[in-house]
GROMACS .gro file of C-alpha atoms in nm:
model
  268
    1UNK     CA    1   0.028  -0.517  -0.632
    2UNK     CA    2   0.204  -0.629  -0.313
    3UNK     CA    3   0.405  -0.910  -0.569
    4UNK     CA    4   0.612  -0.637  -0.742
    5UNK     CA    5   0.917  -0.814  -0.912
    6UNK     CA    6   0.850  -1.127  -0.792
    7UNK     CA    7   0.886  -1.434  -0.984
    8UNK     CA    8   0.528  -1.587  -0.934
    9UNK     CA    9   0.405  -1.782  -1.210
   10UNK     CA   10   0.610  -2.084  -1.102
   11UNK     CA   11   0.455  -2.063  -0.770
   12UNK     CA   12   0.064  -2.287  -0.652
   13UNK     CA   13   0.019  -1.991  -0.421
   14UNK     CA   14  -0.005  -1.764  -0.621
   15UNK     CA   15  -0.223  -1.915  -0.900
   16UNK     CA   16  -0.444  -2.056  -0.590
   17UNK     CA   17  -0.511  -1.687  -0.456
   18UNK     CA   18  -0.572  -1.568  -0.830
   19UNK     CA   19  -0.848  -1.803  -0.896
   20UNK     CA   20  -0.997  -1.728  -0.508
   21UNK     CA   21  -1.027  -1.378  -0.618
   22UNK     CA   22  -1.124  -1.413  -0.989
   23UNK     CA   23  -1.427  -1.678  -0.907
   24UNK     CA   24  -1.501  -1.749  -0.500
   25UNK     CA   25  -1.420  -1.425  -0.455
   26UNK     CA   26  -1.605  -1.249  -0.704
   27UNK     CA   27  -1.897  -1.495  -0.699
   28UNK     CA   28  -1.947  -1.398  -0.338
   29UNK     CA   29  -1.919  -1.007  -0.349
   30UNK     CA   30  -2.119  -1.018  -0.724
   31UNK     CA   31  -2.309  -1.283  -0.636
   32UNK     CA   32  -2.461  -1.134  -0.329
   33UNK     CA   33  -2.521  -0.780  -0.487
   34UNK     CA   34  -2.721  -0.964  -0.793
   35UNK     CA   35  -2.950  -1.135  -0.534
   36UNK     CA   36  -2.966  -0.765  -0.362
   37UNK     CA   37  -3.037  -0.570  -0.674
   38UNK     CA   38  -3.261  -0.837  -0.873
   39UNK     CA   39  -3.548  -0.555  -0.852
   40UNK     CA   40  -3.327  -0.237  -0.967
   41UNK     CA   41  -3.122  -0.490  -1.252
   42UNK     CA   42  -3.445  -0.487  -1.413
   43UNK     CA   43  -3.444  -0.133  -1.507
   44UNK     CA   44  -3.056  -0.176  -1.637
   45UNK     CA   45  -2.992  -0.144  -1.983
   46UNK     CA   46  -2.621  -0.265  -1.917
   47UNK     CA   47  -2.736  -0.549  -1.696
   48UNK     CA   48  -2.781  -0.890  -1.866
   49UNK     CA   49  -2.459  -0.921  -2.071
   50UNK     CA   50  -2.090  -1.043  -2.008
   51UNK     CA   51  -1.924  -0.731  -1.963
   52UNK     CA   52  -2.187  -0.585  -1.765
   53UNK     CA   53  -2.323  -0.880  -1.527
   54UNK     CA   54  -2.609  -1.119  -1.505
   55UNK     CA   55  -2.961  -0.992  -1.488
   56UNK     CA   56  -3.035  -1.362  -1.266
   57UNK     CA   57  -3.406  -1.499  -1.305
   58UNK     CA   58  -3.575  -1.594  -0.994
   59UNK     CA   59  -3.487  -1.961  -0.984
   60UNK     CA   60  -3.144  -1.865  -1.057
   61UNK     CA   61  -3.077  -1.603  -0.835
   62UNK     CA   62  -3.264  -1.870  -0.542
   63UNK     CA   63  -2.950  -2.112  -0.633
   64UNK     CA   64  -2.709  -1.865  -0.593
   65UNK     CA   65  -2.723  -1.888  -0.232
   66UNK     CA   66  -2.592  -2.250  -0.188
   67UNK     CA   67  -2.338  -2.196  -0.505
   68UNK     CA   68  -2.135  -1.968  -0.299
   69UNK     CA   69  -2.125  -2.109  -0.012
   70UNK     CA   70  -1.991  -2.448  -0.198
   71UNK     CA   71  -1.735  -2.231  -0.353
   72UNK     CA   72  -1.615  -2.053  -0.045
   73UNK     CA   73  -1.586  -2.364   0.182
   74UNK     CA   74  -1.331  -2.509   0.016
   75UNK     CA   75  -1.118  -2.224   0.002
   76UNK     CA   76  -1.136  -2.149   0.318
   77UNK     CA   77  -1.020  -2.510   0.474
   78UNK     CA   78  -0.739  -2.486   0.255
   79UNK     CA   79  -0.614  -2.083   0.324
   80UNK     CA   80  -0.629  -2.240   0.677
   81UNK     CA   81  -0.428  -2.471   0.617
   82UNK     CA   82  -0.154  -2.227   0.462
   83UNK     CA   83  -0.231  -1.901   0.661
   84UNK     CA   84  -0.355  -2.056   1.007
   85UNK     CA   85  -0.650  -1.905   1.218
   86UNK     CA   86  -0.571  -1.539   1.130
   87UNK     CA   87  -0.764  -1.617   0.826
   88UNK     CA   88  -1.067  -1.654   1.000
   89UNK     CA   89  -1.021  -1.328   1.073
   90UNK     CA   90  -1.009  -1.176   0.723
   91UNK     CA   91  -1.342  -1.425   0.637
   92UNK     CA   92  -1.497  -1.257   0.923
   93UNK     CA   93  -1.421  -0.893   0.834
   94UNK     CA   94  -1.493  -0.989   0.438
   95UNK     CA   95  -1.878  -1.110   0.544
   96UNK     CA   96  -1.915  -0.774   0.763
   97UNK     CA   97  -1.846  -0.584   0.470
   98UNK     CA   98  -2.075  -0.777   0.245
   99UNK     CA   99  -2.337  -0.776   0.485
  100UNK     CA  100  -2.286  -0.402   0.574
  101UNK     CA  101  -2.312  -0.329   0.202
  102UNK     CA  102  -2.610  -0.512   0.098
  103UNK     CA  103  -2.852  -0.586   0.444
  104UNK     CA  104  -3.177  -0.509   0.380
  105UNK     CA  105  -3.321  -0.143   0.450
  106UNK     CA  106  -2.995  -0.063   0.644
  107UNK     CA  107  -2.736  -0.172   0.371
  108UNK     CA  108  -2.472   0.106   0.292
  109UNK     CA  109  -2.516   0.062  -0.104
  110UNK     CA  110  -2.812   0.284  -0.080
  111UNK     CA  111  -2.681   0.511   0.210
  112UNK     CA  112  -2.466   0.763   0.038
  113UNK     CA  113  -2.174   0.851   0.129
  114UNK     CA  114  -2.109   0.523   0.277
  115UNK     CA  115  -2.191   0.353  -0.051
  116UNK     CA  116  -1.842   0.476  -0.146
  117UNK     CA  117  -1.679   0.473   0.182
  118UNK     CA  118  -1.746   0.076   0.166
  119UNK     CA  119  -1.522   0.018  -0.169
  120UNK     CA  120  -1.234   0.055   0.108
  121UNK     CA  121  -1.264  -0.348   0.187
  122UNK     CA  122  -1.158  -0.397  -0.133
  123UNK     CA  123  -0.805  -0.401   0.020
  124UNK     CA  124  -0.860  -0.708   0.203
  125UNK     CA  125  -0.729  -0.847  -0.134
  126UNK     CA  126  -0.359  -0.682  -0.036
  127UNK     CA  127  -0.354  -0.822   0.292
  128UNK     CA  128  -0.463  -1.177   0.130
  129UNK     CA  129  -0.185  -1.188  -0.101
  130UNK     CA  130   0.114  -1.049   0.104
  131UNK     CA  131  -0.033  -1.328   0.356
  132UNK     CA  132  -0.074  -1.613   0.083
  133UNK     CA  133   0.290  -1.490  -0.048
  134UNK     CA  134   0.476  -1.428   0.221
  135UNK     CA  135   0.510  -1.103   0.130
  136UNK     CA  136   0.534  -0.720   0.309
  137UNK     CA  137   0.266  -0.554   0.375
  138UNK     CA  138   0.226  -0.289   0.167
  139UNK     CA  139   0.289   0.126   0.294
  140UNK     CA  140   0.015   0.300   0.427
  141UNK     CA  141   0.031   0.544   0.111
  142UNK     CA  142  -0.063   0.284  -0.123
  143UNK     CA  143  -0.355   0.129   0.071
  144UNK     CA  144  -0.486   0.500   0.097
  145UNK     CA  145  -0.428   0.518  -0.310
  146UNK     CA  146  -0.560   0.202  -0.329
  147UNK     CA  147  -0.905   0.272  -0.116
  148UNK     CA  148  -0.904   0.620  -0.292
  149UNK     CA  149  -0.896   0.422  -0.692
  150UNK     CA  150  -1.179   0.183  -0.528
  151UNK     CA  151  -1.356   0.489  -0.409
  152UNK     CA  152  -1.371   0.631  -0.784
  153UNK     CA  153  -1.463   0.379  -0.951
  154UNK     CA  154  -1.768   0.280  -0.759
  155UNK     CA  155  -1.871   0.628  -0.832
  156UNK     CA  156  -1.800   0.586  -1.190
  157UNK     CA  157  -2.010   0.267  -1.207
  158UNK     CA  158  -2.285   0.464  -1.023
  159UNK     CA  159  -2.314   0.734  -1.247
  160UNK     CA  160  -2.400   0.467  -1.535
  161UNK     CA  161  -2.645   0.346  -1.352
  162UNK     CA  162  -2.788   0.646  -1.199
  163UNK     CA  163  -3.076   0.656  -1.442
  164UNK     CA  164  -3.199   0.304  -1.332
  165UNK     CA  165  -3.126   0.322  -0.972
  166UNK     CA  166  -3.361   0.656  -0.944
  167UNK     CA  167  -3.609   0.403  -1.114
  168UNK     CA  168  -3.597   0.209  -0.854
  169UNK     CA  169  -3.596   0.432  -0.592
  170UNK     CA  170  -3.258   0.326  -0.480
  171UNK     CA  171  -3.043   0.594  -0.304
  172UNK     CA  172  -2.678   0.633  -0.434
  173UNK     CA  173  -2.398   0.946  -0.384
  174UNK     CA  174  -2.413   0.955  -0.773
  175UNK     CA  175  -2.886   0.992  -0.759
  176UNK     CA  176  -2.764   1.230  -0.431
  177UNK     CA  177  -2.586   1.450  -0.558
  178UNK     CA  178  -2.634   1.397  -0.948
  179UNK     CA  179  -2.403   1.279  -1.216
  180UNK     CA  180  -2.214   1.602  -1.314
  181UNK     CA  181  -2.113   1.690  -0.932
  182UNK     CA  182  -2.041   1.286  -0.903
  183UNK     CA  183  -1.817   1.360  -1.227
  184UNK     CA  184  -1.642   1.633  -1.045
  185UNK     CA  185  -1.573   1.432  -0.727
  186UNK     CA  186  -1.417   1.127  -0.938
  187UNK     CA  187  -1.187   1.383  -1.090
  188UNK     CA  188  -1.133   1.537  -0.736
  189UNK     CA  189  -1.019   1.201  -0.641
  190UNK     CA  190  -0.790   1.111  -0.905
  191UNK     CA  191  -0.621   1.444  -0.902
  192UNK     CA  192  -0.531   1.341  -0.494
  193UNK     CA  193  -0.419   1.002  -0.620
  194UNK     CA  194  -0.220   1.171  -0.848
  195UNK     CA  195  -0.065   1.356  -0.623
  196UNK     CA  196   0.002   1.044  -0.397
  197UNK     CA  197   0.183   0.889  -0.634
  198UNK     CA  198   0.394   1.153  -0.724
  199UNK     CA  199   0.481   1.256  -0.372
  200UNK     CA  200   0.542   0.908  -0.262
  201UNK     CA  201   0.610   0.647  -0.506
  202UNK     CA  202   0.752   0.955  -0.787
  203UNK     CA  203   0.564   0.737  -1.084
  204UNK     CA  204   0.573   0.931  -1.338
  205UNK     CA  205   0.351   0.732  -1.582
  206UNK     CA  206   0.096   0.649  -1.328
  207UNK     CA  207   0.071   0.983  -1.197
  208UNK     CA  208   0.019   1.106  -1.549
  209UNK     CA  209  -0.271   0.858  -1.624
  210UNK     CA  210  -0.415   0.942  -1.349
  211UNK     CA  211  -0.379   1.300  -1.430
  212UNK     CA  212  -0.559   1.245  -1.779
  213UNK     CA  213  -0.854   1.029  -1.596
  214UNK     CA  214  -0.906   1.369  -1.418
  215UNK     CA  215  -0.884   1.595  -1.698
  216UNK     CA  216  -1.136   1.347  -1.899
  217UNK     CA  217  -1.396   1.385  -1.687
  218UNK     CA  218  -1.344   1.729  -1.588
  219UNK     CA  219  -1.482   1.725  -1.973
  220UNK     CA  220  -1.723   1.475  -1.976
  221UNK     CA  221  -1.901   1.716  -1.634
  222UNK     CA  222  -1.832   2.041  -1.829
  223UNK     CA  223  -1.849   1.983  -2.235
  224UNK     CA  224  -1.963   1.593  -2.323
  225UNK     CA  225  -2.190   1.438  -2.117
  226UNK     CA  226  -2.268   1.655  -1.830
  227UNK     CA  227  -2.571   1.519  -1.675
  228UNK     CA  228  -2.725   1.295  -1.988
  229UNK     CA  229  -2.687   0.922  -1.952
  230UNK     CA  230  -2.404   0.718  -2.156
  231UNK     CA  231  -2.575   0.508  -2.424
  232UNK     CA  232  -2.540   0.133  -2.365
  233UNK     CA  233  -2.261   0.142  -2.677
  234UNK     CA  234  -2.085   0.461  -2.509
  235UNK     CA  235  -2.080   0.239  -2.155
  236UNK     CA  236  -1.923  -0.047  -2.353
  237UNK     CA  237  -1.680   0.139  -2.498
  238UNK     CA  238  -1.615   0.264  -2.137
  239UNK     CA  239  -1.594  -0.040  -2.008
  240UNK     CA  240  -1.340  -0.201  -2.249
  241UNK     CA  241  -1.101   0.083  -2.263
  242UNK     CA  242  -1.099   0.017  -1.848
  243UNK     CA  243  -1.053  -0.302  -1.875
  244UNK     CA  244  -0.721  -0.274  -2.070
  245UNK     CA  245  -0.596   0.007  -1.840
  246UNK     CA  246  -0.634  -0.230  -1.555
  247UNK     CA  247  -0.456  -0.511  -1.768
  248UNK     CA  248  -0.170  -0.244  -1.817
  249UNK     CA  249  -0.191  -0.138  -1.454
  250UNK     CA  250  -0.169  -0.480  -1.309
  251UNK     CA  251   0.152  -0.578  -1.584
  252UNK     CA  252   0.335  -0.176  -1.517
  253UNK     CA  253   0.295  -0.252  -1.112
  254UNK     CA  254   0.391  -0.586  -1.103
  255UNK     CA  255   0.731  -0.487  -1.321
  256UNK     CA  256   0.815  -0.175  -1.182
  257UNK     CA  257   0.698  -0.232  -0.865
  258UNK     CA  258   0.690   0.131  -0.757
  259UNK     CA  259   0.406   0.137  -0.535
  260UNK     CA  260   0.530  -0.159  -0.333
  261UNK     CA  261   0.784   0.080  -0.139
  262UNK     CA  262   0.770   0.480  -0.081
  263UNK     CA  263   1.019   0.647  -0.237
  264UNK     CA  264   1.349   0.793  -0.070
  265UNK     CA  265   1.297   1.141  -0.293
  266UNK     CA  266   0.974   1.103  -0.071
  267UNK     CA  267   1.162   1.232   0.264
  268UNK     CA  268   1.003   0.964   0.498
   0.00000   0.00000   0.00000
């Protein structure tokens, strides 16, 4: 997102924080959370397949320990290298989230509503990249959009698994409050990030996407769903279709760039 317009494919910076995020990265934050939730994966239905994650046996899961910390070393002598010591800093804050969302007894994942407040870190991945890029910081407005979009699709991701997780007697805003209230807050949240964008960045097509996601589950808390569980085929389908919205996402923001600066029309 901060790369809007850009001509990046050219550059080793760019592909070097891409695969950071795709596998370090994501081996780290997934990693950790598999090792976490080994118990309450056993109760997933979704667990145990590509699109879904790993459902890690024993041994495995034992391993993962040492695997990430050979894949984050490496990475982290070299972003020193090209960043200097304020990258220490972002390592630093990245392991208080982890460890804030997944200690033992006292994590956050099972301490609603912090569970959601959490997804927020996510935007250490903007700072990375306008670092590793040399580019701007991004406006306030689209870190807030950007913590609100983590926000709603953790919940989203909770209310599939809110069946298992009350199995295992883990404590989530979506087992909290239930799935049809967690339904309304996702839409509650979309229809302010819709309204963000509009006001600021005055994206039409985002804001109208946006618009829909609230609309559709507006119906899924009222008319489809409402409190039953997706089937494992539904939560595929689910999980596809967001997939290529994100593909889109990532391709409309990179070329249109509209959430990199707040609009004039926007008065500030």
């Amino acid at each position: 997102m901060p790369l809007g317009h850009r001509v990046i494919f050219h550059s080793a910076r760019f592909w070097l924080g891409l695969f950071f995020v795709l596998f370090p990265l994501g081996l780290l934050l997934y990693g950790v959370n598999d090792i976490v939730d080994a118990e309450a994966d056993r109760y997933n239905p979704r667990k145990g397949t590509f699109l879904f994650g790993s459902r890690g046996a024993t041994k495995q899961l034992a391993a993962l320990r040492w695997q990430i910390a050979i894949a984050e070393i490496p990475l982290v002598i070299i972003f020193f290298f090209l960043m200097g010591p304020r990258i220490l800093g972002w390592f630093a804050a990245l392991l208080i989230a982890v460890g804030l969302y997944n200690a033992p007894r006292f994590g956050w994942k099972s301490h609603p509503p912090f569970d959601v407040l959490i997804q927020a870190s996510y935007l250490l991945v903007f700072v990375l990249s306008s670092w590793l890029n040399h580019a701007d910081q991004l406006p306030w407005s689209t870190f807030l959009f950007g913590a609100l979009f983590a926000m709603h699709s953790h919940i989203f991701g909770e209310v599939m698994d809110v069946e298992p997780d009350r199995i295992s007697g883990r404590r989530t805003t979506a087992t909290l409050i239930g799935s049809v209230p967690s339904k309304i807050l996702m839409a509650g949240l979309l229809c302010v990030e819709s309204a963000l964008v509009f006001v600021f960045f005055r994206d039409l097509i985002i804001t109208g996407f946006l618009a829909l996601g609230a609309i559709w589950f507006l119906l899924d808390a009222a008319v489809l769903w409402k409190d039953h569980p997706y089937s494992p085929a539904t939560m595929r389908l689910f999980m596809w279709a967001w997939n290529v919205a994100a593909l889109l996402g990532m391709y409309w923001n990179w070329s249109k760039s509209s959430l990199t600066h707040i609009s004039r029309a926007a008065g500030l």
